[in-house]
């Protein structure tokens, strides 16, 4: 009964607040206490009992009452942090104020006139009168953030107390929060007893913290992306004495989480897992605090020196973000192992789920984990190298390929597709990744792809082929990235399966039809990428790749057609006319689609009515990557675009004309005036650079020999031809191998902005209970229904 009463009292207070036109004095405690004193309301109740329309009405019609409500709620949190929340009543007040602020803050952020409110100081708000005015002049936002930080390490409220009951209560001010880190892992060996109540309290405070940070959602995406979030900046500065233990607590809470239920299948059906909401919240707070544009800061390079010059230091880039700082300084092998194992375990969880249906609790926060993994690799190069030298990198690769394949038809998950591809692009810039891909792929995760026997490289190629041929059309801008990844790993692939070899040739066939080549300014780049893949494999890994060589021989007509591509205007015109009748080349399933793996479900489009958030455009592949050449000793040398090395055939190494990279690949449908149309000169300009010499030479040598075997033995049997090709050699017959070119990912402010919109879009859509930002006027992205 008491609960219903308190809800009623709370609702009455809200109505009074919205109907009072006169300002209520801050000293009128009897009025303000109704909002937090005795209510037994959950956060869901607060959202239901404080409707959006009423918050906006108070904001417009009695702004001073809204200001006082916020100020009083923050004051209560500050008092709770000061006193250490010993009584149940104090704990209740802190939780109620925290829920109320979580409800109200988005409506303050959505109004530009209010945005500065939390950064102003409240006049006459000094607690101790005149003498310590400096201390009291803190902006409201700073007081709020420091109170949240203190409350997150409050014994018997959010952490286990170390005192025995006979001792006096711990003094909050002298408490060393590093002894109260929430979970064992990086830099902390002791694993505290799990406590449901503490987890719930932490979660509510983290939700409030995330809401404070979400001011970023109400600012339109800025192209310079130099805008630092003042809330994050202050919270992650030296002003916050709990920055290190909190960073460690969040990271360890995420990486130590095991959703399986302590290794016992189906255990989650017996016990509800109260840890998961905390882990999700921790992951979200962590990635937001790490939202830092690495392109603009001088980050330490691999050898520990900074990339800037001494001159740059004259004007340091504002206060350091300690969370980014701590993340970049993790260096112990066992810490890397703990983090990598934890992220791999969580990313693989949805795959286990498809393998043994319902055996484990299926986590939903894989997008946050991918952003976290990205940040780790981006800010901590030692971590990236650790990942690449351990075969655990494959435990990250397989889940990413699973997500890419599963999301390919669903336009609401285009962002997930992008981040998965970005991570693979980053990894593919390192030789070790290509080498690791040669490991046989034996785990049979049920995926909607043809069955094959082979390596992780085969898996990657088969999934990429599936994305390109049967993915959502909005993925077209990613084709360059997908093929760049294949080019980057190709020199190291020891033996492709027949299935993967056929997939690559099917892509070449589709991309080299005259209609496709002539219908957009940069479609031919895809052919350049594929030819580079074939050249790398033939020149560096000929011995083990008889399947690919055989596939090239079988599809030799495609290479001859490319060499004899028509360039005269009538032929170009005719090729474009053919489009009207022919379907898009990629929708053909001309490449023997084998049966899919058992237990797999086809990738489905989004359910009607699914919400999605818009993303800013990603930079073109030329902005995303920088070319490096692999030297004899395996080291990389960056190439300035001015001096392109020539490949064996004397043309720039698969150099693509890149003036129009930024346009979409779709045939232009713009007005006749601005419409791009292919000319003879344009076709000639790149046709002459197609790197076909190596393949033409290979065909010239091998085709007559293969035909002779077939005639001599009356053969139609592939295995005999493959056996011959396995033992063949082209030593001395091919052009001198060209240098290996790697296109390495490079940070830039365009991707920093992309990550910001993607990350906040994910957080917006995932926080539905309570719906913190739903129906508020966000500006960083648009919310659309599929």
XYZ file of C-alpha atoms in Angstrom:
786
model
C 0.000 0.000 0.000
C 2.804 2.385 0.964
C 4.253 2.158 -2.503
C 1.003 3.216 -4.179
C 0.718 6.103 -1.706
C 4.188 7.334 -2.376
C 3.614 7.184 -6.134
C 0.502 9.261 -5.646
C 2.372 11.808 -3.505
C 5.151 11.976 -6.056
C 2.666 12.511 -8.884
C 0.960 15.289 -6.848
C 4.303 17.012 -6.413
C 4.932 16.851 -10.174
C 1.498 18.348 -10.877
C 2.098 21.115 -8.335
C 5.415 21.893 -9.982
C 3.850 22.134 -13.441
C 0.877 24.228 -12.318
C 2.687 26.732 -10.055
C 3.325 29.869 -12.011
C 5.096 31.563 -9.087
C 8.686 30.522 -8.403
C 8.975 28.208 -5.396
C 11.755 29.269 -3.037
C 14.782 26.956 -2.862
C 14.414 27.039 0.929
C 10.888 25.563 0.810
C 12.082 22.094 1.807
C 8.587 20.828 2.528
C 7.772 21.298 -1.153
C 11.018 19.976 -2.666
C 11.336 16.967 -0.376
C 8.181 15.489 -1.884
C 10.271 14.637 -4.956
C 12.771 12.424 -3.189
C 12.081 11.994 0.501
C 9.932 8.909 0.953
C 9.061 7.699 -2.507
C 9.504 4.023 -3.294
C 9.471 4.698 -7.026
C 11.542 2.782 -9.549
C 13.226 4.531 -12.453
C 10.388 3.218 -14.675
C 7.863 4.863 -12.327
C 9.689 8.188 -12.524
C 9.523 8.077 -16.326
C 5.814 7.286 -16.230
C 4.947 9.870 -13.554
C 6.942 12.735 -15.104
C 5.625 13.017 -18.674
C 7.712 14.759 -21.340
C 5.023 17.373 -22.034
C 5.063 18.467 -18.387
C 8.862 18.800 -18.249
C 8.735 20.984 -21.352
C 5.853 23.023 -19.905
C 7.823 23.799 -16.716
C 10.870 24.620 -18.841
C 8.878 27.153 -20.895
C 6.465 28.569 -18.323
C 8.220 28.477 -14.961
C 11.889 28.132 -15.766
C 13.005 29.116 -12.274
C 11.145 26.113 -10.814
C 12.919 23.720 -13.183
C 16.242 25.359 -12.321
C 15.583 24.984 -8.594
C 14.498 21.343 -9.012
C 17.797 20.524 -10.771
C 19.834 22.500 -8.289
C 18.144 20.877 -5.276
C 18.504 17.371 -6.756
C 22.225 17.929 -7.348
C 22.567 19.328 -3.822
C 21.053 16.112 -2.420
C 23.521 13.996 -4.415
C 26.407 16.135 -3.160
C 25.187 15.726 0.448
C 24.875 11.965 -0.030
C 28.419 11.805 -1.374
C 29.706 13.914 1.564
C 28.010 11.851 4.232
C 28.723 8.459 2.663
C 25.039 7.456 2.509
C 24.971 5.453 5.696
C 21.248 5.338 6.343
C 18.706 3.617 4.117
C 16.884 6.941 3.830
C 19.965 8.683 2.404
C 20.457 5.895 -0.109
C 16.841 6.210 -1.186
C 17.155 9.980 -1.618
C 20.290 9.587 -3.744
C 18.580 7.027 -6.014
C 15.441 9.150 -6.361
C 17.420 12.269 -7.264
C 19.491 10.275 -9.681
C 16.363 8.937 -11.448
C 14.759 12.373 -11.540
C 17.850 13.967 -13.118
C 18.108 11.133 -15.653
C 14.534 11.947 -16.634
C 14.947 15.723 -16.846
C 18.445 16.282 -18.303
C 17.647 15.410 -21.954
C 14.960 18.117 -21.959
C 17.491 20.628 -20.704
C 19.979 19.620 -23.413
C 17.434 19.817 -26.230
C 16.846 23.535 -25.605
C 19.826 25.671 -26.700
C 18.863 28.381 -24.176
C 19.220 25.918 -21.318
C 22.397 24.203 -22.440
C 24.665 26.476 -20.421
C 22.578 26.109 -17.262
C 24.602 23.315 -15.683
C 27.837 25.153 -16.432
C 26.773 28.247 -14.521
C 27.224 28.689 -10.794
C 24.125 29.055 -8.664
C 24.110 32.426 -6.840
C 23.988 32.238 -3.065
C 24.277 28.473 -3.180
C 27.282 28.424 -0.868
C 26.686 25.903 1.850
C 29.060 27.375 4.400
C 28.361 31.078 4.020
C 30.937 33.585 2.863
C 34.418 32.326 3.682
C 34.810 29.359 1.299
C 33.219 31.004 -1.712
C 35.848 29.648 -4.112
C 34.884 26.106 -3.304
C 31.210 26.951 -3.745
C 31.716 28.596 -7.098
C 31.850 25.250 -8.864
C 29.490 25.016 -11.848
C 26.542 22.728 -11.161
C 27.766 20.209 -13.774
C 31.093 19.782 -11.956
C 29.423 19.305 -8.565
C 27.101 16.727 -10.103
C 29.897 14.771 -11.826
C 32.122 14.728 -8.737
C 29.203 13.578 -6.586
C 28.445 10.713 -9.001
C 32.115 9.677 -8.952
C 32.190 9.664 -5.138
C 28.905 7.763 -4.933
C 30.235 5.047 -7.255
C 32.765 4.153 -4.508
C 30.517 4.486 -1.519
C 30.948 1.587 0.987
C 27.765 -0.409 1.600
C 26.031 1.468 -1.215
C 27.976 0.723 -4.396
C 31.005 -1.180 -3.030
C 31.611 -3.781 -0.338
C 32.678 -2.159 2.927
C 36.090 -3.286 4.215
C 35.220 -2.493 7.834
C 33.887 -4.939 10.324
C 30.590 -3.881 11.833
C 32.232 -2.949 15.167
C 34.456 -0.302 13.549
C 33.243 3.186 12.937
C 31.974 4.016 9.482
C 34.597 4.634 6.806
C 35.436 8.245 6.141
C 34.505 9.019 2.558
C 37.220 11.633 2.177
C 40.157 9.513 3.252
C 38.936 6.438 1.386
C 41.328 5.161 -1.284
C 38.941 4.123 -4.022
C 41.674 2.067 -5.753
C 41.095 -0.531 -3.021
C 37.427 -0.689 -4.039
C 37.745 -1.498 -7.751
C 34.624 -3.422 -8.730
C 36.182 -6.442 -10.404
C 39.520 -8.245 -10.753
C 41.410 -7.865 -14.025
C 43.659 -5.096 -15.305
C 45.791 -3.812 -12.429
C 43.629 -5.373 -9.722
C 43.760 -8.942 -8.472
C 40.959 -9.128 -5.939
C 37.465 -10.124 -7.037
C 34.846 -8.775 -4.607
C 31.818 -10.859 -3.649
C 29.046 -10.190 -6.205
C 26.275 -8.106 -4.664
C 22.991 -7.604 -6.463
C 22.058 -4.379 -4.648
C 25.447 -2.764 -5.288
C 25.220 -3.677 -8.969
C 21.767 -2.103 -9.254
C 22.893 1.095 -7.509
C 25.974 1.387 -9.700
C 23.813 0.873 -12.738
C 21.454 3.730 -11.847
C 24.369 6.103 -11.221
C 26.046 5.062 -14.487
C 22.790 5.699 -16.332
C 22.739 9.219 -14.880
C 26.393 9.676 -15.882
C 25.657 8.531 -19.426
C 22.715 10.962 -19.514
C 25.044 13.809 -18.471
C 27.409 12.882 -21.293
C 24.548 12.705 -23.800
C 24.524 16.457 -24.363
C 26.532 15.427 -27.463
C 23.324 14.007 -28.986
C 21.768 17.461 -29.143
C 24.481 19.107 -31.250
C 24.496 18.567 -35.029
C 27.524 16.654 -36.379
C 30.329 19.175 -36.870
C 32.727 18.541 -39.746
C 35.802 19.661 -37.770
C 34.767 17.307 -34.912
C 37.069 19.281 -32.637
C 34.148 19.830 -30.275
C 35.050 18.158 -27.010
C 32.184 17.168 -24.766
C 32.630 19.369 -21.635
C 30.984 16.743 -19.402
C 33.336 13.985 -20.535
C 36.301 16.355 -20.503
C 35.754 17.308 -16.864
C 34.876 13.810 -15.678
C 38.025 12.334 -17.262
C 40.326 15.076 -15.953
C 42.573 15.144 -12.889
C 39.724 16.917 -11.056
C 38.105 13.503 -10.657
C 40.087 11.677 -7.987
C 38.317 8.426 -8.861
C 39.236 8.483 -12.571
C 41.705 5.579 -12.411
C 39.675 3.185 -10.219
C 36.540 3.974 -12.179
C 38.201 3.381 -15.554
C 39.595 0.101 -14.206
C 36.245 -0.898 -12.681
C 34.383 -0.315 -15.931
C 36.941 -2.124 -18.098
C 37.233 -5.098 -15.737
C 33.463 -5.365 -15.232
C 33.010 -5.662 -19.002
C 35.948 -7.983 -19.710
C 35.374 -10.337 -16.764
C 31.690 -10.883 -17.532
C 30.701 -14.424 -18.437
C 27.097 -14.569 -19.627
C 27.115 -18.341 -19.904
C 26.211 -18.640 -16.251
C 29.520 -19.790 -14.810
C 30.107 -22.235 -17.604
C 26.967 -24.301 -17.033
C 24.724 -24.411 -20.130
C 21.099 -23.437 -19.559
C 22.021 -22.036 -16.134
C 20.571 -18.655 -17.054
C 17.132 -20.239 -17.155
C 17.417 -21.009 -13.444
C 19.056 -17.803 -12.254
C 18.325 -14.373 -13.566
C 21.541 -12.655 -14.529
C 21.471 -9.284 -12.823
C 25.022 -8.503 -13.937
C 24.211 -7.991 -17.573
C 22.487 -4.575 -17.305
C 25.476 -3.281 -15.319
C 27.941 -4.648 -17.878
C 25.999 -3.027 -20.723
C 25.894 0.301 -18.934
C 29.614 0.035 -18.123
C 30.439 -0.662 -21.778
C 28.392 2.343 -22.908
C 29.931 4.743 -20.379
C 33.393 3.456 -21.279
C 33.105 4.011 -25.029
C 31.676 7.502 -24.504
C 34.532 8.538 -22.197
C 36.943 7.271 -24.880
C 35.356 9.408 -27.607
C 38.518 11.278 -28.433
C 39.714 12.256 -31.887
C 43.054 10.481 -32.162
C 43.793 12.125 -35.508
C 44.170 15.558 -33.938
C 46.187 14.608 -30.860
C 49.849 13.700 -30.824
C 49.617 10.054 -29.953
C 52.707 8.034 -29.082
C 53.925 5.956 -31.993
C 54.865 2.309 -31.668
C 58.374 3.084 -30.431
C 57.011 5.422 -27.792
C 58.035 8.738 -29.339
C 55.272 11.197 -30.116
C 54.389 12.010 -33.680
C 54.353 15.760 -33.054
C 57.391 18.012 -33.082
C 58.636 20.030 -30.135
C 56.911 23.036 -31.690
C 53.484 21.429 -31.321
C 53.850 21.274 -27.564
C 53.797 25.037 -27.192
C 50.012 24.937 -27.161
C 48.891 21.671 -25.554
C 45.463 20.420 -26.691
C 43.463 21.120 -23.531
C 43.332 18.876 -20.453
C 44.271 15.258 -21.114
C 41.475 12.697 -21.100
C 42.695 10.345 -18.352
C 40.556 7.442 -19.590
C 42.238 7.613 -23.012
C 45.565 8.045 -21.256
C 45.103 4.946 -19.036
C 43.860 2.885 -21.947
C 46.905 3.771 -24.040
C 49.283 2.885 -21.207
C 48.113 -0.669 -20.468
C 51.126 -2.817 -21.345
C 51.358 -6.045 -19.313
C 50.876 -9.231 -21.336
C 48.479 -10.675 -18.755
C 46.338 -7.527 -18.899
C 46.179 -7.726 -22.701
C 45.308 -11.416 -22.424
C 42.512 -10.706 -19.929
C 40.999 -7.944 -22.102
C 41.276 -9.855 -25.380
C 39.895 -13.078 -23.913
C 36.995 -11.189 -22.330
C 36.017 -9.330 -25.502
C 36.401 -12.474 -27.634
C 34.256 -14.460 -25.178
C 31.477 -11.873 -25.299
C 31.600 -11.402 -29.075
C 31.374 -15.172 -29.567
C 28.392 -15.474 -27.252
C 25.694 -14.925 -29.923
C 27.409 -17.598 -32.077
C 27.282 -20.175 -29.284
C 23.689 -19.198 -28.989
C 22.953 -20.214 -32.591
C 24.967 -23.391 -32.148
C 23.161 -24.685 -29.041
C 19.877 -22.769 -29.106
C 18.983 -21.180 -25.756
C 21.941 -22.760 -23.986
C 23.386 -19.418 -22.994
C 22.006 -16.007 -22.291
C 22.313 -14.084 -25.535
C 23.965 -10.738 -25.004
C 22.827 -7.766 -27.071
C 25.703 -5.325 -26.620
C 28.074 -6.590 -29.322
C 28.093 -3.183 -31.060
C 29.417 -1.474 -27.929
C 32.051 -4.225 -27.639
C 33.180 -3.653 -31.229
C 33.562 0.084 -30.554
C 35.548 -0.734 -27.392
C 37.790 -3.153 -29.291
C 38.322 -0.490 -31.965
C 39.293 2.106 -29.328
C 41.736 -0.331 -27.728
C 43.476 -1.011 -31.049
C 43.399 2.640 -32.065
C 44.771 4.117 -28.812
C 47.061 1.285 -27.738
C 49.343 0.039 -30.512
C 50.956 -2.489 -28.156
C 47.530 -4.050 -27.681
C 47.043 -4.182 -31.457
C 50.358 -6.026 -31.879
C 49.488 -8.375 -29.010
C 46.187 -9.201 -30.723
C 47.935 -9.862 -34.031
C 50.623 -12.094 -32.634
C 48.198 -14.311 -30.713
C 45.957 -16.681 -32.603
C 43.118 -15.266 -30.494
C 42.747 -12.670 -33.248
C 40.706 -15.366 -35.011
C 38.311 -15.385 -32.030
C 37.617 -11.739 -32.884
C 37.543 -12.345 -36.664
C 34.958 -15.155 -36.687
C 32.295 -13.277 -34.674
C 32.824 -10.167 -36.824
C 32.325 -12.213 -40.005
C 29.255 -13.791 -38.410
C 27.750 -10.346 -37.614
C 28.599 -9.006 -41.086
C 26.969 -11.961 -42.764
C 23.931 -11.892 -40.501
C 23.320 -8.131 -40.844
C 23.986 -7.803 -44.578
C 20.325 -7.573 -45.677
C 19.166 -5.362 -42.810
C 19.403 -1.634 -43.480
C 18.934 -0.813 -39.805
C 22.307 -2.490 -39.157
C 24.406 -0.673 -41.757
C 26.406 0.891 -38.901
C 27.301 -2.554 -37.536
C 28.484 -3.538 -41.034
C 30.726 -0.468 -41.168
C 32.391 -0.946 -37.820
C 33.021 -4.642 -38.506
C 34.672 -3.754 -41.810
C 36.693 -0.903 -40.228
C 38.126 -3.276 -37.637
C 39.098 -5.811 -40.314
C 40.658 -3.003 -42.395
C 42.730 -1.927 -39.381
C 43.889 -5.504 -38.717
C 44.593 -6.237 -42.386
C 47.220 -3.513 -42.477
C 49.529 -5.789 -40.463
C 51.317 -8.764 -42.042
C 50.591 -11.013 -39.053
C 46.881 -10.862 -39.735
C 47.311 -12.251 -43.257
C 49.576 -15.009 -41.926
C 47.051 -15.956 -39.180
C 44.308 -16.402 -41.778
C 46.020 -19.574 -43.035
C 44.840 -21.431 -39.943
C 42.265 -24.099 -40.875
C 38.683 -23.123 -40.109
C 37.079 -25.983 -38.248
C 34.611 -24.337 -35.836
C 31.316 -24.740 -37.583
C 29.313 -21.716 -36.579
C 25.968 -22.009 -38.379
C 26.262 -19.330 -41.059
C 24.226 -18.806 -44.163
C 27.185 -19.411 -46.507
C 28.246 -22.309 -48.763
C 29.935 -25.222 -47.039
C 33.681 -25.333 -47.717
C 36.752 -26.992 -46.311
C 39.592 -24.584 -45.848
C 41.120 -21.795 -43.809
C 39.957 -18.603 -42.114
C 40.985 -16.786 -45.328
C 38.406 -18.850 -47.238
C 35.789 -17.934 -44.638
C 36.610 -14.237 -45.042
C 36.391 -14.363 -48.843
C 33.174 -16.393 -48.885
C 31.487 -13.991 -46.425
C 32.697 -10.901 -48.329
C 31.374 -12.400 -51.566
C 28.010 -12.982 -49.909
C 27.866 -9.383 -48.625
C 28.690 -7.956 -52.061
C 26.303 -10.179 -54.018
C 23.353 -10.361 -51.626
C 23.705 -7.463 -49.198
C 21.616 -4.344 -48.803
C 22.255 -1.775 -51.555
C 23.344 0.788 -48.962
C 26.495 -1.298 -48.501
C 27.909 -0.330 -51.900
C 30.237 2.300 -50.420
C 31.851 -0.523 -48.406
C 32.888 -2.580 -51.459
C 36.203 -0.723 -51.704
C 36.951 -1.449 -48.061
C 36.073 -5.129 -48.405
C 38.317 -5.573 -51.431
C 41.123 -3.506 -49.861
C 41.130 -5.979 -46.953
C 41.434 -8.891 -49.397
C 44.272 -7.113 -51.253
C 46.090 -6.458 -47.949
C 46.047 -10.112 -46.897
C 46.472 -11.684 -50.357
C 50.307 -11.897 -50.457
C 50.189 -14.194 -47.400
C 47.437 -16.650 -48.392
C 49.054 -20.048 -48.845
C 46.195 -21.993 -50.336
C 42.674 -20.898 -51.215
C 39.884 -23.463 -51.376
C 38.101 -24.034 -54.677
C 34.957 -22.417 -53.249
C 36.807 -19.188 -52.315
C 38.740 -19.123 -55.624
C 35.472 -19.361 -57.579
C 33.951 -16.580 -55.469
C 36.801 -14.203 -56.307
C 36.449 -14.967 -60.009
C 32.710 -14.500 -59.829
C 33.295 -11.009 -58.392
C 35.738 -10.184 -61.182
C 33.227 -11.417 -63.737
C 30.460 -9.288 -62.236
C 32.577 -6.161 -61.845
C 34.121 -6.359 -65.309
C 30.923 -6.395 -67.367
C 31.041 -3.384 -69.664
C 27.748 -2.094 -68.291
C 29.089 -2.008 -64.709
C 32.472 -0.554 -65.683
C 30.920 2.286 -67.661
C 28.036 3.161 -65.363
C 29.905 5.051 -62.614
C 33.138 6.978 -62.402
C 34.935 4.648 -60.024
C 33.519 1.189 -60.649
C 36.709 0.132 -62.427
C 38.622 0.490 -59.148
C 37.015 -2.752 -57.983
C 38.556 -4.562 -60.967
C 41.964 -3.064 -60.138
C 41.680 -4.376 -56.566
C 40.764 -7.891 -57.719
C 43.579 -8.024 -60.282
C 45.975 -6.949 -57.551
C 44.735 -9.846 -55.388
C 45.374 -12.354 -58.212
C 48.813 -10.881 -58.955
C 49.850 -11.016 -55.281
C 48.815 -14.644 -54.939
C 50.407 -15.753 -58.228
C 53.656 -13.914 -57.554
C 54.075 -14.686 -53.862
C 52.064 -17.859 -53.175
C 51.885 -19.702 -56.505
C 52.891 -23.063 -55.058
C 49.905 -23.755 -52.827
C 47.281 -22.066 -54.956
C 46.459 -24.538 -57.723
C 42.712 -24.044 -57.048
C 42.942 -20.346 -57.851
C 45.183 -20.929 -60.890
C 42.696 -23.512 -62.195
C 39.785 -21.097 -61.618
C 41.666 -18.367 -63.529
C 42.277 -20.785 -66.433
C 38.608 -21.794 -66.512
C 37.485 -18.158 -66.521
C 40.225 -16.938 -68.864
C 37.671 -15.320 -71.180
C 37.031 -12.657 -68.491
C 40.690 -11.554 -68.628
C 40.713 -11.530 -72.435
C 37.558 -9.414 -72.461
C 39.189 -6.931 -70.090
C 42.296 -6.740 -72.257
C 40.084 -6.083 -75.296
C 37.657 -3.722 -73.600
C 35.982 -1.552 -76.273
C 36.724 2.156 -75.953
C 34.848 3.678 -78.911
C 31.773 5.845 -78.172
C 29.228 3.554 -79.941
C 30.396 0.557 -77.886
C 30.225 2.565 -74.638
C 26.719 3.736 -75.526
C 25.629 0.202 -76.368
C 27.001 -1.191 -73.106
C 25.010 1.361 -71.105
C 21.826 0.560 -73.100
C 22.233 -3.080 -72.141
C 21.672 -2.079 -68.522
C 18.000 -1.336 -69.198
C 17.404 -4.982 -69.981
C 19.988 -6.841 -67.935
C 19.677 -7.231 -64.181
C 22.497 -5.908 -62.050
C 25.425 -8.297 -62.496
C 25.757 -8.890 -58.785
C 22.323 -10.324 -58.300
C 23.174 -13.289 -60.491
C 24.120 -16.349 -58.581
C 26.313 -17.491 -61.406
C 28.854 -18.985 -59.072
C 27.779 -22.454 -57.960
C 26.179 -21.512 -54.648
C 26.615 -24.649 -52.630
C 24.222 -25.710 -49.933
C 24.375 -23.474 -46.857
C 25.595 -24.838 -43.565
C 23.030 -26.743 -41.586
C 21.326 -24.904 -38.768
C 21.854 -21.547 -40.440
C 19.098 -19.065 -41.086
C 19.149 -16.727 -44.086
C 19.995 -13.101 -43.327
C 16.690 -11.278 -43.069
C 15.863 -7.611 -43.679
C 14.759 -5.503 -40.719
C 11.270 -6.042 -39.363
C 8.933 -3.296 -40.588
C 8.791 -0.485 -38.033
C 12.348 -1.052 -36.768
C 13.957 2.221 -35.721
C 17.346 3.170 -37.056
C 19.544 6.208 -36.639
C 21.256 7.969 -39.513
C 25.047 8.018 -39.869
C 27.356 10.624 -41.310
C 29.116 9.596 -44.521
C 32.328 7.634 -44.120
C 35.442 8.903 -45.848
C 36.415 7.239 -49.150
C 39.061 4.516 -49.086
C 41.744 6.981 -50.216
C 41.086 9.066 -47.069
C 40.741 6.025 -44.826
C 44.053 4.468 -45.769
C 47.583 5.371 -46.626
C 49.720 3.251 -48.915
C 52.806 1.516 -47.557
C 55.234 -0.719 -49.356
C 56.552 -3.905 -47.747
C 60.369 -4.033 -47.950
C 62.438 -7.212 -48.287
C 62.793 -7.485 -44.497
C 59.040 -7.199 -43.981
C 59.044 -3.624 -42.675
C 56.664 -1.063 -44.106
C 57.660 2.161 -45.794
C 55.000 4.805 -46.253
C 54.572 5.983 -49.844
C 53.934 9.597 -50.660
C 51.412 9.656 -53.476
C 53.819 11.787 -55.518
C 56.230 8.955 -56.278
C 54.159 5.895 -57.068
C 56.377 2.849 -57.584
C 55.822 1.125 -60.878
C 54.675 -2.433 -60.937
C 56.337 -4.941 -63.217
C 54.423 -3.799 -66.241
C 55.681 -0.254 -65.923
C 52.335 1.272 -65.002
C 51.772 2.665 -61.517
C 51.026 -0.249 -59.213
C 47.296 -0.683 -59.727
C 47.008 3.036 -59.269
C 43.438 4.182 -59.507
C 42.439 7.639 -60.744
C 40.976 8.944 -57.540
C 39.384 12.284 -58.277
C 35.847 10.963 -57.988
C 36.177 8.476 -55.137
C 33.649 10.327 -53.084
C 30.627 9.887 -55.312
C 28.460 6.871 -54.731
C 28.943 3.898 -57.018
C 25.349 3.813 -58.085
C 24.901 4.865 -61.704
C 24.223 8.553 -61.525
C 20.576 9.473 -61.720
C 21.118 13.197 -61.375
C 19.844 15.746 -63.851
C 21.269 15.635 -67.369
C 23.352 18.742 -66.745
C 25.302 17.400 -63.774
C 25.301 13.795 -64.902
C 28.592 12.026 -65.264
C 29.006 10.118 -68.500
C 31.872 7.924 -69.666
C 34.083 9.053 -72.554
C 36.568 7.189 -74.747
C 39.467 9.149 -73.217
C 38.338 8.197 -69.719
C 38.139 4.469 -70.550
C 41.536 4.588 -72.265
C 43.085 6.417 -69.297
C 42.596 3.455 -66.966
C 42.357 0.555 -69.406
C 46.038 1.087 -70.263
C 46.912 0.648 -66.569
C 45.051 -2.619 -65.926
C 47.723 -4.888 -64.395
C 47.018 -7.875 -66.653
C 50.596 -8.806 -67.678
C 51.210 -11.445 -65.002
C 47.906 -13.234 -65.601
C 48.226 -13.095 -69.403
C 51.698 -14.621 -69.152
C 50.390 -17.350 -66.826
C 47.568 -18.179 -69.260
C 49.974 -18.144 -72.215
C 52.197 -20.747 -70.513
C 49.638 -22.966 -68.793
C 46.567 -23.065 -71.048
C 48.264 -24.994 -73.904
C 49.698 -27.474 -71.367
C 46.319 -28.017 -69.700
C 44.584 -28.387 -73.076
C 47.218 -30.931 -74.108
C 46.575 -33.028 -70.971
C 42.847 -32.964 -71.665
C 43.319 -34.067 -75.282
C 45.988 -36.675 -74.503
C 44.075 -38.317 -71.694
C 40.566 -37.522 -72.913
C 40.210 -35.903 -69.541
C 37.330 -34.060 -68.093
C 38.518 -34.806 -64.577
C 39.440 -31.753 -62.545
C 41.585 -33.637 -60.051
C 44.075 -34.675 -62.719
C 44.468 -31.074 -63.946
C 44.799 -29.813 -60.364
C 47.483 -32.403 -59.727
C 49.377 -31.165 -62.772
C 49.019 -27.525 -61.663
C 50.179 -28.383 -58.142
C 53.472 -29.621 -59.485
C 53.866 -26.963 -62.141
C 56.119 -23.995 -61.678
C 56.354 -20.642 -63.391
C 59.810 -19.760 -62.122
C 61.494 -17.437 -64.593
C 58.390 -17.240 -66.778
C 56.505 -14.466 -64.970
C 57.383 -10.756 -64.831
C 59.525 -9.686 -61.860
C 57.257 -9.601 -58.772
C 55.938 -6.124 -58.005
C 56.478 -4.761 -54.490
C 53.685 -5.647 -52.050
C 51.468 -2.642 -51.392
C 49.469 -2.429 -48.174
C 46.797 0.184 -47.658
C 46.908 0.836 -43.913
C 44.037 2.450 -42.050
C 44.850 5.942 -40.885
C 42.906 7.925 -38.321
C 41.191 11.071 -39.527
C 38.552 13.406 -38.177
C 35.991 12.037 -40.648
C 36.087 8.618 -39.014
C 36.142 10.191 -35.531
C 32.875 11.946 -36.401
C 31.462 8.738 -37.877
C 32.236 6.833 -34.670
C 30.595 9.520 -32.571
C 27.295 9.409 -34.502
C 27.344 5.608 -34.662
C 28.083 5.136 -30.971
C 25.416 7.572 -29.764
C 22.918 6.104 -32.229
C 23.513 2.654 -30.721
C 23.177 4.013 -27.176
C 19.957 5.871 -28.091
C 18.343 2.753 -29.547
C 19.538 0.373 -26.831
C 18.249 2.403 -23.854
C 14.555 1.656 -24.095
C 13.849 0.673 -20.502
C 13.617 3.425 -19.380
C 13.572 5.257 -22.741
C 16.028 7.976 -21.700
C 16.227 9.936 -24.981
C 13.171 8.692 -26.818
C 11.048 11.480 -28.324
C 13.513 14.224 -27.407
C 14.830 16.515 -30.099
C 18.228 14.940 -30.882
C 20.376 16.625 -33.523
C 23.417 14.349 -33.925
C 21.473 11.873 -36.079
C 17.991 11.368 -37.453
C 15.736 8.592 -36.240
C 14.000 6.773 -39.073
C 11.588 3.885 -39.294
C 12.550 1.054 -41.622
